[in-house]
Amino acid sequence: MSPSKSTLSRRKWLQGAALGGISAALAPALWAKGAAKPRMVDLGLPDKPSLRPLTRAFPQKGEMILQRMRPPLLETPMAVFDQHILTPNDQFYVRWHWGNIPESVDVDAFRLKIRGHVEREVEFTLHDLLHGFERIEVVAVNQCSGNSRGMFQPSVAGAEWGHGAMGNARWTGVRLRDVLARAGVKAGAVDVRFGGLDEAMVAEAPKFLKSLSVDHACDGEVMIAFAMNGEPLPLLNGFPLRLVVPGWYSTYWIKMLSDIEVLPAKDSNFWMAKAYQVPATPFGHVAPGTADFPKEPISRMVPRSLLTNLAEGQKVRAGTPLTLSGIAMGGDCGVEKVEISIDGGEHWNLATLGKDLGPYSFRRFTHQVNLPEGVVKILCRCTNTKGISQPLTMNWNPNGYMRAGVETVTIHAEKRA
Amino acid sequence: MKAQLLAMAALVASAPVWAAKPAPKPLQTLHNVSVSIPQDFDQTYPAAAGVEALNDHCRACHSPAMVLVQPRLSAEEWRKEVRKMIDTYKAPVPEDQVEPITRYLVQRQANRR
């Protein structure tokens, strides 16, 4: 192919060609016959290729599961959630839609622009944002709308993630409300639209843009973050600025945030009006196979819980105390309780909750069990502080969003393991 | 155990840690960042009838690998995917290549196991 003849990014292509030797070596056997075999992980994805290579090839990133090299989709291995309640920056998942991502940022030249339906258009330097506003901090889960899509049954097309398209971090920044106030939101404003430095690969294609209602944008919780776990954001997580929308799916957490446009009408851009639509039902659930239903843009997260110290199919010792450990999240509020069943959902017991880092954070849970010999189905179920529990029947929708039903881990308890 | 319980109680009693408050060691400046993001433009689709069409038209925006790990789709579903690339994401694919591409994608999955 000769994309340089088309409108596709010539720069990226040439650069890619120059790096060809390196990437061939990184590519898994699956993609490049004869290339050195990287270590693979099995994500346990039903009815589709389930193995993914582990990679350390990405800048400012440690070992990640390679879902897609270009544009990067990097998944956080489950062991990271077992070890850390705050996901380390270098193992925080990565997700980009378009491959035109700047590889460098000049912090003196960078500007955040506020424009549109405002009294006066303003531009802020990074210095302005670091020193000209009151700072706030929040611990919040950032979860991809399509996290766990690969587990969907029946399967659906898209990024075939395991459970690791999420992370929890302490975000530091300034209130979006305070920043908008400097520009003065005009009466009649409806939506606030956010764009980053990344661009589509084809000029006519839709740039990745997302919006929040003005009321939400000004709620005092939505943040323009410049730090993640006390450090600048890794470039692939949005350096230098990222929108933080506590309790909402990551699609709204625009990375490399550089442009804020206040709109006098509802945003009708592709990524708001056509993409990221879910059924307007609890947990975005419809009966598998349903295609026709009232839709709405995805928004608030829902409760989830995952075992982190036991993997599907693992062998453990029967008749000896075993501590189950996992992480839970309330979604758009805190965790009220986590219950555990070791008999496939017949009986439930309360798990012990770990330290509370706030309503938007992961919460550790642990529970001591003594397993009978045989095949054991372990379930965990989170109920949030609004009284919403994870459904026992897995939720489903055709785009693979919002997976949050109770997950089952099947293990083998043996006399000798 | 008792000490642990007391510590937990103290935590619950103190102000919620998520309340707005300054960072423990506040970040004062940001420094220029320059990295190199790995690319895989050299990767091609597995050889089979019609592969040229995919190598020509389905590599510019994303790794072939993401296409290869999709679940089994019907011909109609694959055709819809290809149309989505053209109509929504503005992939410059000649109309007469839609069917060869669809056929390749269906056939490849049929051959899988």
mmCIF file of N, CA, C and O in Angstrom, chain A residues 44-74:
data_model
loop_
_atom_site.group_PDB
_atom_site.id
_atom_site.type_symbol
_atom_site.label_atom_id
_atom_site.label_comp_id
_atom_site.label_asym_id
_atom_site.label_seq_id
_atom_site.Cartn_x
_atom_site.Cartn_y
_atom_site.Cartn_z
ATOM 1 N N GLY A 44 -8.736 -15.734 28.669
ATOM 2 C CA GLY A 44 -9.951 -16.526 28.881
ATOM 3 C C GLY A 44 -11.156 -15.964 28.147
ATOM 4 O O GLY A 44 -12.282 -16.032 28.636
ATOM 5 N N LEU A 45 -10.922 -15.416 26.961
ATOM 6 C CA LEU A 45 -12.014 -14.820 26.192
ATOM 7 C C LEU A 45 -12.743 -15.909 25.418
ATOM 8 O O LEU A 45 -12.120 -16.638 24.645
ATOM 9 N N PRO A 46 -14.035 -16.054 25.626
ATOM 10 C CA PRO A 46 -14.764 -17.120 24.936
ATOM 11 C C PRO A 46 -14.959 -16.853 23.442
ATOM 12 O O PRO A 46 -15.193 -15.705 23.045
ATOM 13 N N ASP A 47 -14.856 -17.906 22.642
ATOM 14 C CA ASP A 47 -15.217 -17.884 21.218
ATOM 15 C C ASP A 47 -14.409 -16.918 20.362
ATOM 16 O O ASP A 47 -14.940 -16.338 19.411
ATOM 17 N N LYS A 48 -13.157 -16.695 20.719
ATOM 18 C CA LYS A 48 -12.311 -15.822 19.899
ATOM 19 C C LYS A 48 -10.875 -16.023 20.349
ATOM 20 O O LYS A 48 -10.656 -16.592 21.433
ATOM 21 N N PRO A 49 -9.903 -15.583 19.549
ATOM 22 C CA PRO A 49 -8.522 -15.728 20.005
ATOM 23 C C PRO A 49 -8.358 -15.068 21.373
ATOM 24 O O PRO A 49 -8.804 -13.937 21.572
ATOM 25 N N SER A 50 -7.737 -15.787 22.291
ATOM 26 C CA SER A 50 -7.723 -15.348 23.678
ATOM 27 C C SER A 50 -6.321 -15.022 24.185
ATOM 28 O O SER A 50 -6.161 -14.417 25.241
ATOM 29 N N LEU A 51 -5.300 -15.436 23.420
ATOM 30 C CA LEU A 51 -3.926 -15.179 23.859
ATOM 31 C C LEU A 51 -3.491 -13.785 23.437
ATOM 32 O O LEU A 51 -3.782 -13.345 22.329
ATOM 33 N N ARG A 52 -2.767 -13.108 24.333
ATOM 34 C CA ARG A 52 -2.202 -11.805 24.000
ATOM 35 C C ARG A 52 -0.764 -11.781 24.505
ATOM 36 O O ARG A 52 -0.467 -12.338 25.566
ATOM 37 N N PRO A 53 0.109 -11.091 23.773
ATOM 38 C CA PRO A 53 1.484 -10.978 24.247
ATOM 39 C C PRO A 53 1.620 -9.951 25.359
ATOM 40 O O PRO A 53 0.829 -9.015 25.439
ATOM 41 N N LEU A 54 2.621 -10.153 26.195
ATOM 42 C CA LEU A 54 2.990 -9.124 27.173
ATOM 43 C C LEU A 54 4.052 -8.261 26.513
ATOM 44 O O LEU A 54 4.861 -8.756 25.725
ATOM 45 N N THR A 55 4.052 -6.988 26.813
ATOM 46 C CA THR A 55 5.014 -6.094 26.176
ATOM 47 C C THR A 55 5.562 -5.079 27.175
ATOM 48 O O THR A 55 4.849 -4.667 28.092
ATOM 49 N N ARG A 56 6.829 -4.722 26.943
ATOM 50 C CA ARG A 56 7.428 -3.616 27.691
ATOM 51 C C ARG A 56 7.909 -2.547 26.715
ATOM 52 O O ARG A 56 8.771 -1.740 27.036
ATOM 53 N N ALA A 57 7.327 -2.557 25.511
ATOM 54 C CA ALA A 57 7.852 -1.711 24.439
ATOM 55 C C ALA A 57 7.353 -0.272 24.488
ATOM 56 O O ALA A 57 7.845 0.567 23.745
ATOM 57 N N PHE A 58 6.385 0.005 25.348
ATOM 58 C CA PHE A 58 5.777 1.336 25.288
ATOM 59 C C PHE A 58 6.413 2.312 26.269
ATOM 60 O O PHE A 58 6.734 1.942 27.397
ATOM 61 N N PRO A 59 6.591 3.554 25.824
ATOM 62 C CA PRO A 59 7.292 4.532 26.650
ATOM 63 C C PRO A 59 6.557 4.814 27.956
ATOM 64 O O PRO A 59 5.334 4.914 27.956
ATOM 65 N N GLN A 60 7.305 4.922 29.032
ATOM 66 C CA GLN A 60 6.804 5.238 30.369
ATOM 67 C C GLN A 60 5.873 4.148 30.898
ATOM 68 O O GLN A 60 5.080 4.382 31.801
ATOM 69 N N LYS A 61 5.950 2.970 30.294
ATOM 70 C CA LYS A 61 5.082 1.862 30.679
ATOM 71 C C LYS A 61 5.901 0.648 31.048
ATOM 72 O O LYS A 61 6.903 0.350 30.389
ATOM 73 N N GLY A 62 5.457 -0.059 32.069
ATOM 74 C CA GLY A 62 6.067 -1.324 32.435
ATOM 75 C C GLY A 62 5.409 -2.445 31.647
ATOM 76 O O GLY A 62 4.951 -2.230 30.524
ATOM 77 N N GLU A 63 5.328 -3.620 32.262
ATOM 78 C CA GLU A 63 4.769 -4.760 31.538
ATOM 79 C C GLU A 63 3.248 -4.639 31.390
ATOM 80 O O GLU A 63 2.529 -4.499 32.373
ATOM 81 N N MET A 64 2.810 -4.690 30.150
ATOM 82 C CA MET A 64 1.398 -4.530 29.839
ATOM 83 C C MET A 64 0.962 -5.640 28.885
ATOM 84 O O MET A 64 1.773 -6.224 28.174
ATOM 85 N N ILE A 65 -0.338 -5.891 28.858
ATOM 86 C CA ILE A 65 -0.889 -6.844 27.894
ATOM 87 C C ILE A 65 -1.145 -6.082 26.597
ATOM 88 O O ILE A 65 -1.846 -5.069 26.602
ATOM 89 N N LEU A 66 -0.551 -6.575 25.519
ATOM 90 C CA LEU A 66 -0.693 -5.885 24.229
ATOM 91 C C LEU A 66 -1.990 -6.304 23.545
ATOM 92 O O LEU A 66 -2.108 -7.409 23.023
ATOM 93 N N GLN A 67 -2.955 -5.414 23.564
ATOM 94 C CA GLN A 67 -4.215 -5.665 22.847
ATOM 95 C C GLN A 67 -4.098 -5.200 21.409
ATOM 96 O O GLN A 67 -4.615 -5.811 20.496
ATOM 97 N N ARG A 68 -3.426 -4.067 21.233
ATOM 98 C CA ARG A 68 -3.243 -3.530 19.885
ATOM 99 C C ARG A 68 -2.082 -2.566 19.943
ATOM 100 O O ARG A 68 -2.025 -1.712 20.820
ATOM 101 N N MET A 69 -1.155 -2.717 18.978
ATOM 102 C CA MET A 69 -0.007 -1.830 18.995
ATOM 103 C C MET A 69 -0.390 -0.428 18.520
ATOM 104 O O MET A 69 0.052 0.564 19.082
ATOM 105 N N ARG A 70 -1.239 -0.365 17.486
ATOM 106 C CA ARG A 70 -1.464 0.923 16.831
ATOM 107 C C ARG A 70 -2.923 1.110 16.494
ATOM 108 O O ARG A 70 -3.469 0.275 15.780
ATOM 109 N N PRO A 71 -3.585 2.172 16.927
ATOM 110 C CA PRO A 71 -3.148 2.986 18.059
ATOM 111 C C PRO A 71 -3.172 2.154 19.334
ATOM 112 O O PRO A 71 -3.931 1.193 19.420
ATOM 113 N N PRO A 72 -2.349 2.510 20.315
ATOM 114 C CA PRO A 72 -2.126 1.622 21.454
ATOM 115 C C PRO A 72 -3.384 1.287 22.252
ATOM 116 O O PRO A 72 -4.157 2.175 22.617
ATOM 117 N N LEU A 73 -3.539 -0.005 22.481
ATOM 118 C CA LEU A 73 -4.505 -0.517 23.468
ATOM 119 C C LEU A 73 -3.690 -1.427 24.376
ATOM 120 O O LEU A 73 -3.281 -2.507 23.953
ATOM 121 N N LEU A 74 -3.421 -0.983 25.583
ATOM 122 C CA LEU A 74 -2.609 -1.754 26.520
ATOM 123 C C LEU A 74 -3.443 -2.061 27.750
ATOM 124 O O LEU A 74 -4.032 -1.152 28.342
#
